[in-house]
Amino acid sequence: MEDFEPRIIGFLCNWCSYAGADLAGTSRLKMPPNLVPIKVMCSSRVDPEMVTDAFLRGADGVLIAGCHPGDCHYDKGNYYARRRFAVLKKVVESLGLEADRLRLSWISASEGARFQQVVEEFTEKIRKMGPNPTGKETLL
Amino acid sequence: MNSILIDIIEKAMSSGMISSVMVPSRGPEDSFPWTLVSNISALQRAEPLPPVMSVQGAKALASFTQSLPEGKLLAVMRPCEVRSTIELSKLEQIDLDRILLLTMDCPGAVPLKEYVENGMMEPDISSPETLRPLCRQCIEFTSAGDLCLSVHGGLHSVVSLTARGEELLDSLGMKAESNTSEWKEWANGLRLEREKIKTESTESLKKAYSGLQGLVEAFSGCISCRSCRTVCPICYCRLCFIDMKDRRSPASAHLEHSYNAGAARLISNTLLFHIGRMAHMSLSCVSCGMCEDACPSDIPIGRLVSMVSDNTTELFDYSAGRNPEDPLPLNTFCLEELHEYED
């Protein structure tokens, strides 16, 4: 447990959150290296199945990040993403799985510092939760 | 009840209001395939309420009614089939414009496997043990679609539920039953009993199959036949996410999991399939129980999806098949909502 390093998958939207992550990098903000970013064109591109797949393959946390409500590059993609995410979380909760390992955050292109803060917070939270038991489960 | 239903169908056909009827007909070996009847004489074989559900009515309807060229069609189905028909119309798989839906106080259905093994048997609404597990806990056993034939609470007649239903009854010279209080009382009574059964069943389901270990146990016997998806009326996709070639895991992924966990299941992604399916279709699930009836491994998949569906629909105060006007929750949104899920 002591040397547990969380592996977190981050689905970042191309227009806001990925640019926010970029800004955090170019601003040389320090943050934990635990998040593996995957660029998607919009947070609404993230099918619940993609999140479930990451979760069941042993990702300790899954983050979806997109533009703030009202700022979606495609006008309303993030509103749809929010509904889908809520449904997935309910499914996971209903089945008694750890829904706290899933997170939806809005991070704009100018919020490098917020990106850093979200990654820090989420990594700490997951570190406390410990490794995702799906990683050690043989019969998935 | 069958004879009253056939009487109504006959009247509707001979009046010319209805050009064809979709109804199960008796086939060889006590089977009940769906048929599209266009000639009154062929109604002789019609069995509007067979003891088993072999194919879900909405699935049969969607197989040919993405658009009807002419005439009006009367579909005679159980309430759960009507409700999935309404969901499929929202999913643009059925065009309801030329379709009238006639349903009835549903007595439930017997489990398909028992029926196949033991031969002819009848469901008995008053003894739940004769029914499929999801029929036992069904609380939507009546009142769906345009017209509902009621045989309980002293009634023996048709209740119209929509303007279109009323129009059809009028043209047949039949009067819609107006005094429905006794029938409603009967329905409420049964609903209360069923709700109790449902609460108990959900509790024991949660106890047995909650959490990762519980789910692994529940699905360890899954043979990946995908029958649950095949018979599901809501799973209409031509290509399911689980069958997409580009998302098949490479050998390296299997090996990596095997290194980490000590061993890895092949054929994998059992849980991914079931959880992914729930995330995709649970909002439109009508708890018809087809999936569970079809499962060769006796996994309580229908009860599990139904339990999940109760929770997901609650998010949007949605009820699958209740109202054709309610938009599908994932096709719409509110600006201010679900703040507890975002940050």
Coordinates of N, CA and C in Angstrom, one line a residue, chain A:
Chain A
M1 N 0.8 -1.2 0.0 CA 0.0 0.0 0.0 C 0.9 1.3 0.0
E2 N 2.0 1.2 0.8 CA 2.9 2.4 0.9 C 3.3 2.9 -0.4
D3 N 3.7 2.0 -1.3 CA 4.2 2.5 -2.6 C 3.2 2.4 -3.7
F4 N 1.9 2.5 -3.3 CA 0.9 2.5 -4.3 C 0.8 3.8 -5.1
E5 N 1.0 3.7 -6.4 CA 0.9 4.9 -7.2 C -0.4 4.8 -8.1
P6 N -1.4 5.6 -7.8 CA -2.6 5.4 -8.6 C -2.4 5.6 -10.1
R7 N -3.2 4.9 -10.9 CA -3.2 5.1 -12.3 C -4.6 5.7 -12.7
I8 N -4.5 6.9 -13.2 CA -5.8 7.6 -13.4 C -5.9 7.9 -14.9
I9 N -7.0 7.5 -15.5 CA -7.2 7.8 -16.9 C -8.0 9.1 -17.0
G10 N -7.6 10.0 -17.8 CA -8.3 11.3 -18.0 C -8.8 11.5 -19.4
F11 N -10.1 11.5 -19.6 CA -10.6 11.9 -20.9 C -10.8 13.4 -21.0
L12 N -9.9 14.1 -21.8 CA -9.9 15.5 -21.8 C -10.4 16.0 -23.1
C13 N -11.3 17.0 -23.0 CA -11.9 17.5 -24.3 C -10.9 18.4 -25.0
N14 N -10.9 18.3 -26.3 CA -9.9 19.0 -27.1 C -9.8 20.5 -26.9
W15 N -11.0 21.1 -26.7 CA -11.1 22.5 -26.8 C -10.8 23.3 -25.5
C16 N -11.2 22.6 -24.4 CA -11.0 23.3 -23.1 C -10.0 22.6 -22.2
S17 N -10.3 21.4 -21.8 CA -9.6 20.7 -20.7 C -8.2 20.3 -21.2
Y18 N -8.1 19.9 -22.5 CA -6.8 19.5 -22.9 C -5.9 20.7 -23.0
A19 N -6.5 21.8 -23.5 CA -5.7 23.0 -23.6 C -5.4 23.5 -22.2
G20 N -6.3 23.3 -21.2 CA -6.0 23.7 -19.8 C -4.8 22.9 -19.3
A21 N -4.8 21.6 -19.7 CA -3.7 20.7 -19.2 C -2.4 21.2 -19.9
D22 N -2.5 21.6 -21.1 CA -1.3 22.1 -21.8 C -0.8 23.4 -21.2
L23 N -1.7 24.2 -20.8 CA -1.3 25.5 -20.1 C -0.6 25.2 -18.8
A24 N -1.2 24.2 -18.1 CA -0.6 23.8 -16.8 C 0.9 23.4 -17.1
G25 N 1.1 22.7 -18.2 CA 2.4 22.2 -18.5 C 3.4 23.4 -18.9
T26 N 2.9 24.2 -19.8 CA 3.7 25.3 -20.2 C 4.0 26.3 -19.1
S27 N 3.1 26.4 -18.2 CA 3.3 27.3 -17.0 C 4.2 26.6 -16.0
R28 N 4.6 25.4 -16.3 CA 5.5 24.6 -15.4 C 4.9 24.4 -14.0
L29 N 3.6 24.2 -13.9 CA 2.9 23.9 -12.7 C 3.3 22.5 -12.3
K30 N 3.6 22.3 -11.0 CA 3.9 20.9 -10.5 C 2.7 20.2 -10.2
M31 N 2.6 18.9 -10.7 CA 1.5 18.1 -10.3 C 1.9 16.6 -10.4
P32 N 1.1 15.8 -9.7 CA 1.4 14.3 -9.7 C 1.4 13.8 -11.1
P33 N 2.2 12.8 -11.4 CA 2.3 12.3 -12.8 C 1.4 11.1 -13.0
N34 N 0.3 11.0 -12.2 CA -0.5 9.8 -12.2 C -1.6 9.8 -13.3
L35 N -1.9 11.0 -13.9 CA -3.0 11.0 -14.8 C -2.5 10.7 -16.3
V36 N -3.1 9.8 -16.9 CA -2.8 9.5 -18.3 C -3.9 10.1 -19.2
P37 N -3.5 11.2 -19.9 CA -4.5 11.9 -20.6 C -4.9 11.2 -22.0
I38 N -6.2 11.2 -22.3 CA -6.6 10.8 -23.6 C -7.4 11.9 -24.2
K39 N -7.0 12.4 -25.3 CA -7.7 13.5 -25.9 C -9.0 13.1 -26.6
V40 N -10.1 13.7 -26.4 CA -11.3 13.4 -27.1 C -11.8 14.7 -27.6
M41 N -12.6 14.7 -28.7 CA -13.0 16.0 -29.3 C -14.0 16.7 -28.4
C42 N -14.8 16.0 -27.6 CA -15.8 16.6 -26.7 C -16.1 15.6 -25.5
S43 N -16.4 16.2 -24.4 CA -16.7 15.3 -23.3 C -17.9 14.4 -23.6
S44 N -18.8 14.8 -24.5 CA -19.9 14.0 -24.9 C -19.5 12.8 -25.8
R45 N -18.2 12.8 -26.2 CA -17.7 11.7 -27.0 C -17.5 10.5 -26.2
V46 N -17.3 10.7 -24.9 CA -17.0 9.7 -24.0 C -18.2 8.8 -23.7
D47 N -18.2 7.6 -24.3 CA -19.3 6.7 -24.1 C -19.1 6.0 -22.7
P48 N -20.2 5.8 -22.0 CA -20.0 5.1 -20.7 C -19.2 3.8 -20.8
E49 N -19.3 3.2 -21.9 CA -18.6 1.9 -22.1 C -17.1 2.2 -22.0
M50 N -16.6 3.3 -22.5 CA -15.1 3.6 -22.5 C -14.7 3.8 -21.0
V51 N -15.5 4.4 -20.2 CA -15.2 4.6 -18.8 C -15.2 3.3 -18.1
T52 N -16.3 2.5 -18.3 CA -16.4 1.2 -17.7 C -15.2 0.3 -18.1
D53 N -14.8 0.4 -19.3 CA -13.7 -0.4 -19.8 C -12.4 -0.1 -19.0
A54 N -12.1 1.2 -18.9 CA -11.0 1.6 -18.1 C -11.1 1.2 -16.7
F55 N -12.2 1.4 -16.1 CA -12.5 1.0 -14.7 C -12.3 -0.5 -14.4
L56 N -12.8 -1.3 -15.4 CA -12.7 -2.7 -15.2 C -11.3 -3.3 -15.5
R57 N -10.5 -2.5 -16.3 CA -9.2 -3.0 -16.6 C -8.2 -2.5 -15.5
G58 N -8.8 -2.0 -14.4 CA -7.9 -1.7 -13.3 C -7.5 -0.3 -13.1
A59 N -8.0 0.6 -13.9 CA -7.7 2.1 -13.7 C -8.2 2.4 -12.3
D60 N -7.4 3.1 -11.5 CA -7.8 3.4 -10.2 C -8.7 4.5 -10.1
G61 N -8.7 5.4 -11.1 CA -9.7 6.5 -11.2 C -9.9 6.8 -12.7
V62 N -11.1 7.3 -13.0 CA -11.3 7.8 -14.3 C -11.9 9.2 -14.2
L63 N -11.2 10.1 -14.9 CA -11.7 11.5 -15.0 C -12.2 11.9 -16.3
I64 N -13.4 12.5 -16.4 CA -13.8 13.1 -17.6 C -13.8 14.6 -17.4
A65 N -13.1 15.4 -18.3 CA -13.0 16.8 -18.1 C -13.4 17.5 -19.5
G66 N -14.2 18.5 -19.3 CA -14.7 19.2 -20.5 C -14.9 20.7 -20.2
C67 N -15.4 21.4 -21.2 CA -15.6 22.9 -21.1 C -16.7 23.1 -20.0
H68 N -16.7 24.3 -19.4 CA -17.7 24.6 -18.4 C -19.1 24.7 -19.1
P69 N -20.1 24.4 -18.4 CA -21.5 24.5 -19.0 C -21.7 25.9 -19.6
G70 N -22.2 25.9 -20.8 CA -22.4 27.1 -21.5 C -21.2 27.5 -22.4
D71 N -20.1 26.8 -22.2 CA -18.9 27.1 -23.0 C -18.5 26.0 -24.0
C72 N -19.3 25.0 -24.2 CA -19.0 23.9 -25.0 C -18.7 24.4 -26.4
H73 N -17.6 23.9 -27.0 CA -17.3 24.2 -28.4 C -18.4 23.8 -29.4
Y74 N -19.1 22.8 -29.0 CA -20.2 22.3 -29.8 C -21.6 22.7 -29.2
D75 N -21.5 23.8 -28.4 CA -22.7 24.4 -27.9 C -23.3 23.7 -26.6
K76 N -23.6 22.3 -26.8 CA -24.3 21.7 -25.6 C -23.8 20.3 -25.4
G77 N -22.7 19.9 -25.9 CA -22.2 18.6 -25.7 C -22.0 18.2 -24.2
N78 N -21.5 19.2 -23.5 CA -21.2 18.9 -22.1 C -22.4 18.7 -21.2
Y79 N -23.6 19.3 -21.7 CA -24.8 19.0 -20.9 C -25.2 17.5 -21.1
Y80 N -25.1 17.1 -22.4 CA -25.4 15.7 -22.6 C -24.4 14.8 -21.8
A81 N -23.1 15.2 -21.8 CA -22.1 14.4 -21.1 C -22.4 14.3 -19.7
R82 N -22.9 15.4 -19.1 CA -23.3 15.3 -17.7 C -24.4 14.3 -17.4
R83 N -25.4 14.3 -18.3 CA -26.5 13.3 -18.1 C -26.0 11.9 -18.2
R84 N -25.2 11.6 -19.2 CA -24.6 10.3 -19.4 C -23.8 9.9 -18.2
F85 N -23.0 10.8 -17.7 CA -22.1 10.5 -16.6 C -22.9 10.2 -15.4
A86 N -24.0 10.9 -15.1 CA -24.8 10.7 -14.0 C -25.5 9.3 -14.1
V87 N -25.9 8.9 -15.3 CA -26.5 7.6 -15.5 C -25.4 6.5 -15.2
L88 N -24.2 6.7 -15.7 CA -23.2 5.7 -15.5 C -22.9 5.6 -14.0
K89 N -22.8 6.7 -13.3 CA -22.5 6.7 -11.9 C -23.6 5.9 -11.1
K90 N -24.8 6.2 -11.5 CA -26.0 5.5 -10.9 C -25.9 4.0 -11.1
V91 N -25.5 3.6 -12.3 CA -25.4 2.1 -12.6 C -24.3 1.5 -11.7
V92 N -23.2 2.2 -11.7 CA -22.0 1.7 -10.9 C -22.4 1.6 -9.4
E93 N -23.1 2.7 -8.9 CA -23.5 2.7 -7.6 C -24.5 1.6 -7.3
S94 N -25.5 1.4 -8.2 CA -26.5 0.4 -7.9 C -25.9 -1.0 -7.8
L95 N -24.8 -1.2 -8.5 CA -24.2 -2.5 -8.5 C -23.2 -2.7 -7.3
G96 N -23.1 -1.7 -6.5 CA -22.3 -1.7 -5.3 C -20.8 -1.6 -5.6
L97 N -20.5 -1.0 -6.8 CA -19.1 -0.7 -7.2 C -18.7 0.7 -6.7
E98 N -17.4 1.0 -6.7 CA -16.9 2.2 -6.2 C -17.1 3.4 -7.1
A99 N -18.2 4.1 -7.0 CA -18.5 5.2 -7.9 C -17.6 6.4 -7.7
D100 N -17.0 6.4 -6.5 CA -16.1 7.6 -6.2 C -14.9 7.6 -7.0
R101 N -14.6 6.5 -7.7 CA -13.4 6.5 -8.6 C -13.7 7.2 -9.9
L102 N -14.9 7.6 -10.1 CA -15.3 8.3 -11.4 C -15.5 9.8 -11.1
R103 N -15.0 10.7 -11.9 CA -15.1 12.1 -11.6 C -15.4 12.9 -12.9
L104 N -16.3 13.9 -12.8 CA -16.5 14.7 -14.0 C -16.2 16.2 -13.5
S105 N -15.2 16.8 -14.3 CA -14.8 18.2 -13.9 C -14.9 19.1 -15.1
W106 N -15.2 20.3 -14.9 CA -15.2 21.3 -16.0 C -13.9 22.1 -15.8
I107 N -13.1 22.1 -16.8 CA -11.8 22.9 -16.8 C -11.7 23.6 -18.1
S108 N -11.6 24.9 -18.1 CA -11.5 25.7 -19.3 C -10.0 25.8 -19.8
A109 N -9.8 26.3 -21.0 CA -8.5 26.4 -21.6 C -7.6 27.4 -20.8
S110 N -8.2 28.3 -20.1 CA -7.4 29.3 -19.4 C -7.1 28.8 -17.9
E111 N -7.6 27.7 -17.5 CA -7.5 27.3 -16.1 C -6.4 26.2 -15.9
G112 N -5.2 26.6 -16.2 CA -4.1 25.7 -16.0 C -4.0 25.3 -14.5
A113 N -4.2 26.3 -13.7 CA -4.1 26.1 -12.2 C -5.2 25.2 -11.7
R114 N -6.4 25.3 -12.3 CA -7.5 24.5 -11.9 C -7.2 23.0 -12.3
F115 N -6.6 22.9 -13.5 CA -6.3 21.5 -13.9 C -5.3 20.9 -12.9
Q116 N -4.3 21.7 -12.5 CA -3.3 21.2 -11.6 C -4.1 20.7 -10.3
Q117 N -5.0 21.6 -9.8 CA -5.7 21.4 -8.6 C -6.6 20.1 -8.7
V118 N -7.3 19.9 -9.8 CA -8.1 18.8 -10.0 C -7.3 17.5 -9.9
V119 N -6.2 17.5 -10.7 CA -5.3 16.3 -10.7 C -4.8 16.0 -9.3
E120 N -4.3 17.0 -8.6 CA -3.8 16.8 -7.3 C -4.8 16.2 -6.3
E121 N -6.0 16.9 -6.3 CA -7.1 16.4 -5.4 C -7.5 15.0 -5.7
F122 N -7.7 14.7 -7.0 CA -8.3 13.4 -7.4 C -7.2 12.3 -7.1
T123 N -5.9 12.6 -7.4 CA -4.9 11.7 -7.1 C -4.8 11.4 -5.6
E124 N -4.9 12.4 -4.8 CA -4.9 12.2 -3.4 C -6.0 11.3 -2.9
K125 N -7.2 11.6 -3.4 CA -8.4 10.9 -3.1 C -8.3 9.4 -3.4
I126 N -7.8 9.2 -4.6 CA -7.6 7.8 -5.1 C -6.5 7.1 -4.3
R127 N -5.5 7.8 -3.9 CA -4.4 7.3 -3.2 C -5.0 6.7 -1.8
K128 N -5.9 7.5 -1.2 CA -6.5 7.1 0.0 C -7.4 5.9 -0.2
M129 N -8.1 5.9 -1.3 CA -9.0 4.7 -1.6 C -8.2 3.4 -1.8
G130 N -7.0 3.6 -2.2 CA -6.2 2.3 -2.5 C -6.5 1.9 -3.9
P131 N -5.8 0.8 -4.3 CA -5.9 0.3 -5.7 C -7.3 -0.2 -6.0
N132 N -7.6 -0.1 -7.2 CA -8.9 -0.6 -7.7 C -8.9 -2.1 -7.7
P133 N -9.8 -2.8 -6.9 CA -9.7 -4.3 -6.9 C -10.0 -4.9 -8.2
T134 N -10.5 -4.2 -9.2 CA -10.7 -4.9 -10.5 C -9.4 -5.3 -11.1
G135 N -8.3 -4.6 -10.7 CA -7.0 -5.0 -11.3 C -6.5 -6.4 -10.9
K136 N -7.0 -6.8 -9.7 CA -6.5 -8.1 -9.2 C -7.6 -9.2 -9.4
E137 N -8.7 -8.9 -10.1 CA -9.8 -9.8 -10.3 C -9.5 -10.7 -11.5
T138 N -9.6 -12.0 -11.3 CA -9.2 -12.8 -12.5 C -10.5 -13.0 -13.4
L139 N -11.7 -13.1 -12.8 CA -12.8 -13.5 -13.6 C -13.7 -12.3 -14.1
L140 N -13.1 -11.4 -14.8 CA -13.9 -10.3 -15.3 C -14.5 -10.7 -16.7

